[in-house]
């Protein structure tokens, strides 16, 4: 059926228009100026208003996290028993916590950890998850089955067991959080990519590329994966808050940064108890997480649109 | 057509799954609706967690204790001051310098199935709890009884050698290994409850199956089991066969197992539960001064374990904590009232000794803590001097310490405060390390810490339940500290029958403990509760549980 | 297709064996045992306990014993709850979690797909931005934050619904909503993304060009093809949600299976850890098999040979 439509389309006169005079001049000028792939992506990304807003937001948060603590008058662990649970005011724009620490400063420090975690989780998904799922879906058959059963198995084994074991063997530390996240954070992505590839690889353009002799690597990296980017980007960006809270849980168990340092996730989790008595303790860290998520989402959507081969001109 | 097929498939999948499970749920609904008909006097209390078992021989915790306190009566029953009062036993004789007890049982006590409770039921229950096959965790509560330990450890195999014997249906003779001054309190505990021999003979796996058939849970207390829905609720109803039933006013007791403290408070506010323990610290301010807010006593001390047994700190440097001056400096540099008033807020008292208040001293009407007094005081200046004397002026050269705590919001807050105080007052750097509960227990046990938080709740109302933890051979002494003089005093106190002397030994022992300071006391626990004003006459026992036997509701 | 399913079921047995083996040894490797308490029990008593539960045997022998039991369908006794067996625990608590999970998945799927489709059709419009903001908001406020807020608003303040506990349909609303929010957001975003991709395909453009109405294009051409990533997400989600959520069940005091996942590990209740894990693994693998079958139904070009 799709063939018929295409023929009909060709017959439709309105779709055709004469080449403007200006372009008729000199056949040698027919080629557009050479644009690299990434240059093209960037050009289209810039045109996307939301994407640029997201990028700016991300830069602001990054500055807030990296530079903020240097100029803050309070250290993150300075307790002040005369200023316990103060609501936001001039001295403490985000208020103070249960031992009188400045929440603004703590959120800035926390954002460092959470940004790192969010970024790492995104990378783990994009690199391991996408490649694993891509290969599994593309190869199909026995390879696919075995690769997917491995994912099932890893999904089913209780993460908490591994976390406790890691905690005992490695002790606390941010690197250990990264290890733990890296271990399981790509599983869902692998599935999503695989399912996308399963349908995509039957599409005409892939068959065409195959007929033209494209290598497996080229097929996967240039044709299949870029076309699967929509759900991939959505999954990555929506998983960022999830990763930030997973980190909070892991820290809570004892793997990760130790108190009094805290990530945004642990600040928000600690604040839940105070939802009714000192809501700012939960509100500001959660708001920051939401902003980070929003920024990543805008950038992600923008990237998707600029990477989409079908939208490329 | 294809679209229809997909739709059909999805529908089928959902339909199947739905049909499989929903049926079970609906049944339950009808049941719970049927129960709320008459205007009964019902009290709803949050137990806080699912009881592990309702087998008196196997139970160990406060939730199990709270339930069984209402379904059973032992030889004695603790009153609201924690003193043993006659229950199934109406009187007793003490012979052989406190080594033999003869209990005379009431003749009107019945099991909930109408059978009489006899001395044989006690003998049967105690021997059962001691038998190695039952593998009771609290069997050591029966080690005071002659040959109890030997039978439990398999050293002897004949249960008849155990020193408990029914002389006739209503006379029970108990022989002890050594005199035990608190034995009459001990017989009020679940491990020493009687069990219906006739039921257990027919159901050797008892109490397996009581959740499906509550009538199988044959007991002799003020209430009997009506329903047990795991991790949801446990319902007790008044026992018509109870010998003291005139004092029981409640028709029904409902125990919920809400683990989330915040949820429990919201349920309380919404009128879904009448009484809860464990109020989140974040919400205490908001309840203070309201008639529902109660601070009930509980025998417990929160303290820091100091690792004095290891030559090296966790960081591999020479362990400064082996110097008693350093330990004292740390103890003096902590501002306890900040912890109790600003962080915990529930009326906890700063602790300058180990044994908490609420335990009677030798003289009637006096308190062990008041007689003993404080053993040290907070003094930052003096703490600095002590630290300098020990060779660390202003904390110079002092190695970084690891402060170990088990995962919990509350422990974290206290750890953070101590860390900040030691840094500010003494220049000592401390790193906080939290571990999951059982990992923490193991680290503590293996001495993998410099400082570690710890807490202890009394098992019975006597200083001994606190003091015997720190004898050299105790499994609870994770500090590596050992003092033969201390061990000797505890040993003497254990077997002394003259109460004045016994208490004196314990005072002396506590003094040594506080002089050497292998532990740094921080505060004495309290038990903050929310209780609806219409709940009357409940007995909050300082060992952590509440007795609703004579409680009632007055709206 | 039949051969494919048979092969997958055979693979499932192997996968389950791997899960049991890995979990068994992991569980025994972490420090602490089921009978460690703050007040340590005397050695002799610990010995009695270990003998009773065969914990004194060498590890390989315990493993063989366990495998033998599990082949016979016996998941063993719980250490923490000595009067209950793991079979009982699963039998009692799974229906509760599944019932709750069913409603949560239903809400998430229905609302998620609808919102996602509408957003895609109105790309850049008000509804689109609105659903995006809410998706991100709900994802940034996980259930342990949302649930207490729900309890406060609908229970304490408005008295519309009970704060917690289990029994009637009123008790189910708040936990089901709390469970559904996150997945709803993900499904909406996934549907929107893949819908946009599908809508930019030639055949959809052509259908539109032929003058078919937006809704018709959506349902007949786009939705079906856009659903594959949603299905990929949905089936494991069903496995996860039907077997219970620890956080939601704990906050709402629901007697479901989810509570045992985490607590059994904290308790070192080995048999419960293993039983619950195996149960979940089997469920998950079956769901993924269903997902693969669904792909083939949604897109007949997909073949598994």
JSON list of N, CA and C in Angstrom, two decimals, chain A residues 42-78:
[
{"chain": "A", "resi": 42, "resn": "UNK", "atom": "N", "xyz": [24.42, 20.92, 15.30]},
{"chain": "A", "resi": 42, "resn": "UNK", "atom": "CA", "xyz": [24.52, 22.12, 16.13]},
{"chain": "A", "resi": 42, "resn": "UNK", "atom": "C", "xyz": [23.68, 23.25, 15.53]},
{"chain": "A", "resi": 43, "resn": "UNK", "atom": "N", "xyz": [23.74, 23.36, 14.19]},
{"chain": "A", "resi": 43, "resn": "UNK", "atom": "CA", "xyz": [22.99, 24.41, 13.51]},
{"chain": "A", "resi": 43, "resn": "UNK", "atom": "C", "xyz": [21.50, 24.25, 13.80]},
{"chain": "A", "resi": 44, "resn": "UNK", "atom": "N", "xyz": [21.04, 23.01, 13.71]},
{"chain": "A", "resi": 44, "resn": "UNK", "atom": "CA", "xyz": [19.61, 22.80, 13.94]},
{"chain": "A", "resi": 44, "resn": "UNK", "atom": "C", "xyz": [19.25, 22.88, 15.41]},
{"chain": "A", "resi": 45, "resn": "UNK", "atom": "N", "xyz": [20.21, 22.49, 16.26]},
{"chain": "A", "resi": 45, "resn": "UNK", "atom": "CA", "xyz": [19.97, 22.57, 17.70]},
{"chain": "A", "resi": 45, "resn": "UNK", "atom": "C", "xyz": [19.76, 24.02, 18.12]},
{"chain": "A", "resi": 46, "resn": "UNK", "atom": "N", "xyz": [20.62, 24.92, 17.53]},
{"chain": "A", "resi": 46, "resn": "UNK", "atom": "CA", "xyz": [20.56, 26.33, 17.88]},
{"chain": "A", "resi": 46, "resn": "UNK", "atom": "C", "xyz": [19.20, 26.95, 17.56]},
{"chain": "A", "resi": 47, "resn": "UNK", "atom": "N", "xyz": [18.60, 26.40, 16.51]},
{"chain": "A", "resi": 47, "resn": "UNK", "atom": "CA", "xyz": [17.33, 26.98, 16.07]},
{"chain": "A", "resi": 47, "resn": "UNK", "atom": "C", "xyz": [16.18, 26.59, 16.99]},
{"chain": "A", "resi": 48, "resn": "UNK", "atom": "N", "xyz": [16.40, 25.54, 17.80]},
{"chain": "A", "resi": 48, "resn": "UNK", "atom": "CA", "xyz": [15.35, 25.04, 18.68]},
{"chain": "A", "resi": 48, "resn": "UNK", "atom": "C", "xyz": [15.36, 25.85, 19.97]},
{"chain": "A", "resi": 49, "resn": "UNK", "atom": "N", "xyz": [14.34, 26.66, 20.15]},
{"chain": "A", "resi": 49, "resn": "UNK", "atom": "CA", "xyz": [14.32, 27.59, 21.28]},
{"chain": "A", "resi": 49, "resn": "UNK", "atom": "C", "xyz": [14.40, 26.86, 22.62]},
{"chain": "A", "resi": 50, "resn": "UNK", "atom": "N", "xyz": [13.55, 25.85, 22.80]},
{"chain": "A", "resi": 50, "resn": "UNK", "atom": "CA", "xyz": [13.52, 25.12, 24.07]},
{"chain": "A", "resi": 50, "resn": "UNK", "atom": "C", "xyz": [14.86, 24.47, 24.37]},
{"chain": "A", "resi": 51, "resn": "UNK", "atom": "N", "xyz": [15.45, 23.93, 23.33]},
{"chain": "A", "resi": 51, "resn": "UNK", "atom": "CA", "xyz": [16.73, 23.24, 23.52]},
{"chain": "A", "resi": 51, "resn": "UNK", "atom": "C", "xyz": [17.77, 24.21, 24.03]},
{"chain": "A", "resi": 52, "resn": "UNK", "atom": "N", "xyz": [17.77, 25.42, 23.47]},
{"chain": "A", "resi": 52, "resn": "UNK", "atom": "CA", "xyz": [18.76, 26.41, 23.91]},
{"chain": "A", "resi": 52, "resn": "UNK", "atom": "C", "xyz": [18.47, 26.82, 25.35]},
{"chain": "A", "resi": 53, "resn": "UNK", "atom": "N", "xyz": [17.20, 27.01, 25.66]},
{"chain": "A", "resi": 53, "resn": "UNK", "atom": "CA", "xyz": [16.84, 27.33, 27.05]},
{"chain": "A", "resi": 53, "resn": "UNK", "atom": "C", "xyz": [17.36, 26.24, 27.98]},
{"chain": "A", "resi": 54, "resn": "UNK", "atom": "N", "xyz": [17.14, 24.99, 27.59]},
{"chain": "A", "resi": 54, "resn": "UNK", "atom": "CA", "xyz": [17.61, 23.87, 28.39]},
{"chain": "A", "resi": 54, "resn": "UNK", "atom": "C", "xyz": [19.12, 23.92, 28.60]},
{"chain": "A", "resi": 55, "resn": "UNK", "atom": "N", "xyz": [19.82, 24.23, 27.53]},
{"chain": "A", "resi": 55, "resn": "UNK", "atom": "CA", "xyz": [21.28, 24.27, 27.61]},
{"chain": "A", "resi": 55, "resn": "UNK", "atom": "C", "xyz": [21.73, 25.38, 28.56]},
{"chain": "A", "resi": 56, "resn": "UNK", "atom": "N", "xyz": [21.09, 26.53, 28.42]},
{"chain": "A", "resi": 56, "resn": "UNK", "atom": "CA", "xyz": [21.43, 27.66, 29.29]},
{"chain": "A", "resi": 56, "resn": "UNK", "atom": "C", "xyz": [21.14, 27.30, 30.74]},
{"chain": "A", "resi": 57, "resn": "UNK", "atom": "N", "xyz": [19.98, 26.69, 30.95]},
{"chain": "A", "resi": 57, "resn": "UNK", "atom": "CA", "xyz": [19.60, 26.27, 32.30]},
{"chain": "A", "resi": 57, "resn": "UNK", "atom": "C", "xyz": [20.65, 25.32, 32.89]},
{"chain": "A", "resi": 58, "resn": "UNK", "atom": "N", "xyz": [21.09, 24.41, 32.07]},
{"chain": "A", "resi": 58, "resn": "UNK", "atom": "CA", "xyz": [22.07, 23.43, 32.51]},
{"chain": "A", "resi": 58, "resn": "UNK", "atom": "C", "xyz": [23.38, 24.12, 32.91]},
{"chain": "A", "resi": 59, "resn": "UNK", "atom": "N", "xyz": [23.77, 25.10, 32.09]},
{"chain": "A", "resi": 59, "resn": "UNK", "atom": "CA", "xyz": [25.00, 25.84, 32.39]},
{"chain": "A", "resi": 59, "resn": "UNK", "atom": "C", "xyz": [24.85, 26.60, 33.70]},
{"chain": "A", "resi": 60, "resn": "UNK", "atom": "N", "xyz": [23.67, 27.20, 33.89]},
{"chain": "A", "resi": 60, "resn": "UNK", "atom": "CA", "xyz": [23.43, 27.94, 35.13]},
{"chain": "A", "resi": 60, "resn": "UNK", "atom": "C", "xyz": [23.52, 27.02, 36.34]},
{"chain": "A", "resi": 61, "resn": "UNK", "atom": "N", "xyz": [22.87, 25.86, 36.24]},
{"chain": "A", "resi": 61, "resn": "UNK", "atom": "CA", "xyz": [22.91, 24.91, 37.37]},
{"chain": "A", "resi": 61, "resn": "UNK", "atom": "C", "xyz": [24.35, 24.46, 37.62]},
{"chain": "A", "resi": 62, "resn": "UNK", "atom": "N", "xyz": [25.06, 24.25, 36.53]},
{"chain": "A", "resi": 62, "resn": "UNK", "atom": "CA", "xyz": [26.45, 23.80, 36.65]},
{"chain": "A", "resi": 62, "resn": "UNK", "atom": "C", "xyz": [27.29, 24.86, 37.38]},
{"chain": "A", "resi": 63, "resn": "UNK", "atom": "N", "xyz": [27.09, 26.13, 37.00]},
{"chain": "A", "resi": 63, "resn": "UNK", "atom": "CA", "xyz": [27.81, 27.22, 37.65]},
{"chain": "A", "resi": 63, "resn": "UNK", "atom": "C", "xyz": [27.41, 27.29, 39.13]},
{"chain": "A", "resi": 64, "resn": "UNK", "atom": "N", "xyz": [26.12, 27.20, 39.36]},
{"chain": "A", "resi": 64, "resn": "UNK", "atom": "CA", "xyz": [25.57, 27.21, 40.71]},
{"chain": "A", "resi": 64, "resn": "UNK", "atom": "C", "xyz": [26.24, 26.14, 41.57]},
{"chain": "A", "resi": 65, "resn": "UNK", "atom": "N", "xyz": [26.43, 24.97, 40.97]},
{"chain": "A", "resi": 65, "resn": "UNK", "atom": "CA", "xyz": [27.01, 23.85, 41.72]},
{"chain": "A", "resi": 65, "resn": "UNK", "atom": "C", "xyz": [28.52, 24.01, 41.89]},
{"chain": "A", "resi": 66, "resn": "UNK", "atom": "N", "xyz": [29.19, 24.50, 40.85]},
{"chain": "A", "resi": 66, "resn": "UNK", "atom": "CA", "xyz": [30.65, 24.51, 40.90]},
{"chain": "A", "resi": 66, "resn": "UNK", "atom": "C", "xyz": [31.19, 25.79, 41.53]},
{"chain": "A", "resi": 67, "resn": "UNK", "atom": "N", "xyz": [30.62, 26.93, 41.17]},
{"chain": "A", "resi": 67, "resn": "UNK", "atom": "CA", "xyz": [31.16, 28.19, 41.66]},
{"chain": "A", "resi": 67, "resn": "UNK", "atom": "C", "xyz": [30.48, 28.61, 42.95]},
{"chain": "A", "resi": 68, "resn": "UNK", "atom": "N", "xyz": [29.19, 28.32, 43.07]},
{"chain": "A", "resi": 68, "resn": "UNK", "atom": "CA", "xyz": [28.41, 28.74, 44.23]},
{"chain": "A", "resi": 68, "resn": "UNK", "atom": "C", "xyz": [29.09, 28.48, 45.56]},
{"chain": "A", "resi": 69, "resn": "UNK", "atom": "N", "xyz": [29.49, 27.24, 45.83]},
{"chain": "A", "resi": 69, "resn": "UNK", "atom": "CA", "xyz": [30.09, 26.94, 47.13]},
{"chain": "A", "resi": 69, "resn": "UNK", "atom": "C", "xyz": [31.30, 27.81, 47.45]},
{"chain": "A", "resi": 70, "resn": "UNK", "atom": "N", "xyz": [32.03, 28.26, 46.39]},
{"chain": "A", "resi": 70, "resn": "UNK", "atom": "CA", "xyz": [33.23, 29.05, 46.64]},
{"chain": "A", "resi": 70, "resn": "UNK", "atom": "C", "xyz": [32.88, 30.43, 47.21]},
{"chain": "A", "resi": 71, "resn": "UNK", "atom": "N", "xyz": [31.72, 30.95, 46.82]},
{"chain": "A", "resi": 71, "resn": "UNK", "atom": "CA", "xyz": [31.37, 32.29, 47.28]},
{"chain": "A", "resi": 71, "resn": "UNK", "atom": "C", "xyz": [30.40, 32.28, 48.45]},
{"chain": "A", "resi": 72, "resn": "UNK", "atom": "N", "xyz": [29.89, 31.10, 48.81]},
{"chain": "A", "resi": 72, "resn": "UNK", "atom": "CA", "xyz": [28.92, 31.05, 49.91]},
{"chain": "A", "resi": 72, "resn": "UNK", "atom": "C", "xyz": [29.61, 31.36, 51.24]},
{"chain": "A", "resi": 73, "resn": "UNK", "atom": "N", "xyz": [28.96, 32.17, 52.09]},
{"chain": "A", "resi": 73, "resn": "UNK", "atom": "CA", "xyz": [29.57, 32.50, 53.38]},
{"chain": "A", "resi": 73, "resn": "UNK", "atom": "C", "xyz": [29.53, 31.34, 54.38]},
{"chain": "A", "resi": 74, "resn": "UNK", "atom": "N", "xyz": [28.75, 30.29, 54.08]},
{"chain": "A", "resi": 74, "resn": "UNK", "atom": "CA", "xyz": [28.63, 29.19, 55.04]},
{"chain": "A", "resi": 74, "resn": "UNK", "atom": "C", "xyz": [29.30, 27.93, 54.48]},
{"chain": "A", "resi": 75, "resn": "UNK", "atom": "N", "xyz": [30.02, 27.19, 55.34]},
{"chain": "A", "resi": 75, "resn": "UNK", "atom": "CA", "xyz": [30.45, 25.85, 54.91]},
{"chain": "A", "resi": 75, "resn": "UNK", "atom": "C", "xyz": [29.23, 24.92, 54.95]},
{"chain": "A", "resi": 76, "resn": "UNK", "atom": "N", "xyz": [29.30, 23.83, 54.20]},
{"chain": "A", "resi": 76, "resn": "UNK", "atom": "CA", "xyz": [28.12, 22.96, 54.11]},
{"chain": "A", "resi": 76, "resn": "UNK", "atom": "C", "xyz": [27.80, 22.24, 55.43]},
{"chain": "A", "resi": 77, "resn": "UNK", "atom": "N", "xyz": [28.82, 22.13, 56.31]},
{"chain": "A", "resi": 77, "resn": "UNK", "atom": "CA", "xyz": [28.59, 21.36, 57.54]},
{"chain": "A", "resi": 77, "resn": "UNK", "atom": "C", "xyz": [28.58, 22.22, 58.79]},
{"chain": "A", "resi": 78, "resn": "UNK", "atom": "N", "xyz": [28.52, 23.55, 58.62]},
{"chain": "A", "resi": 78, "resn": "UNK", "atom": "CA", "xyz": [28.57, 24.42, 59.79]},
{"chain": "A", "resi": 78, "resn": "UNK", "atom": "C", "xyz": [27.20, 24.41, 60.48]}
]
